[in-house]
Amino acid sequence: SSLHLLVDSCLLDVSPFASMLRSFIEVHPESHFPLQNLPYGIFHPRAKGAAPRVGVAIGEYVLDLAALAEATLFKGEALKGGRCF
């Protein structure tokens, strides 16, 4: 299988470097969600009454994509100025 990274609208094959990828989040070697497998899904925040949100699993954690969008950390026309998550 191959691993691709989207950089400035260019899809790059980074498969040869997959074993060198590191995360600031510690991921157990037996985890189903290492950096090479980041599944998207819906999660429910722990806050009472919070609406379900879109996230991506990294190890034992979920990265809240709406929080990243609200912090304007995404680039690209499709993600500018609107609620995409």
Coordinates of C-alpha atoms in Angstrom, one line a residue:
S1 CA 0.0 0.0 0.0
S2 CA 1.1 3.6 -0.5
L3 CA 1.0 6.6 1.8
H4 CA 0.2 10.0 0.3
L5 CA 0.5 13.6 1.6
L6 CA -1.4 16.5 0.2
V7 CA 0.9 19.6 0.1
D8 CA -0.3 22.8 -1.7
S9 CA -2.7 20.9 -3.9
C10 CA 0.0 18.4 -4.9
L11 CA -0.3 14.7 -3.9
L12 CA 3.1 13.3 -2.9
D13 CA 3.9 9.6 -2.4
V14 CA 5.7 9.5 0.9
S15 CA 5.6 5.7 1.2
P16 CA 9.4 5.3 1.2
F17 CA 9.5 7.6 4.3
A18 CA 6.5 6.1 6.2
S19 CA 8.7 4.3 8.8
M20 CA 10.4 7.7 9.6
L21 CA 7.1 9.5 10.4
R22 CA 6.9 10.5 14.0
S23 CA 4.1 12.1 16.1
F24 CA 4.3 14.3 19.1
I25 CA 1.5 12.0 20.4
E26 CA 2.8 8.7 21.8
V27 CA 1.2 5.9 19.9
H28 CA 1.4 2.3 21.2
P29 CA 3.1 0.0 18.6
E30 CA 0.1 -2.3 18.6
S31 CA -2.4 0.5 18.0
H32 CA -4.8 0.3 15.1
F33 CA -4.4 4.0 14.5
P34 CA -0.7 4.9 13.9
L35 CA 0.3 7.8 11.7
Q36 CA 0.0 5.5 8.7
N37 CA -3.7 4.8 9.4
L38 CA -5.7 7.9 10.4
P39 CA -9.4 7.0 10.1
Y40 CA -12.0 9.8 10.1
G41 CA -15.2 9.4 12.0
I42 CA -17.8 10.9 14.2
F43 CA -17.2 11.2 18.0
H44 CA -19.1 12.6 20.9
P45 CA -17.3 15.1 23.1
R46 CA -17.4 14.4 26.8
A47 CA -19.2 17.7 27.6
K48 CA -22.8 17.1 28.5
G49 CA -25.1 17.9 25.6
A50 CA -22.3 18.5 23.1
A51 CA -23.1 17.7 19.5
P52 CA -21.3 15.0 17.7
R53 CA -18.2 16.2 15.8
V54 CA -15.9 15.0 13.0
G55 CA -12.5 13.8 14.1
V56 CA -9.5 11.6 13.2
A57 CA -8.1 9.0 15.5
I58 CA -4.4 9.1 16.4
G59 CA -3.4 6.4 18.8
E60 CA -5.8 6.5 21.7
Y61 CA -6.8 10.2 21.0
V62 CA -9.2 11.9 18.6
L63 CA -8.2 15.1 16.8
D64 CA -11.2 17.4 16.6
L65 CA -11.2 18.7 13.0
A66 CA -13.9 21.3 13.7
A67 CA -11.6 22.8 16.4
L68 CA -8.8 23.0 13.8
A69 CA -11.1 24.7 11.3
E70 CA -12.3 27.2 13.9
A71 CA -8.7 28.0 14.7
T72 CA -8.1 28.6 10.9
L73 CA -5.4 26.0 10.8
F74 CA -6.6 24.6 7.4
K75 CA -5.6 26.1 4.1
G76 CA -7.4 25.9 0.7
E77 CA -10.5 27.4 -0.9
A78 CA -12.8 24.6 0.1
L79 CA -12.1 25.1 3.8
K80 CA -12.0 28.9 3.9
G81 CA -14.7 30.9 5.7
G82 CA -17.2 28.2 6.3
R83 CA -18.1 25.3 8.5
C84 CA -16.8 22.2 6.7
F85 CA -16.9 19.9 9.8

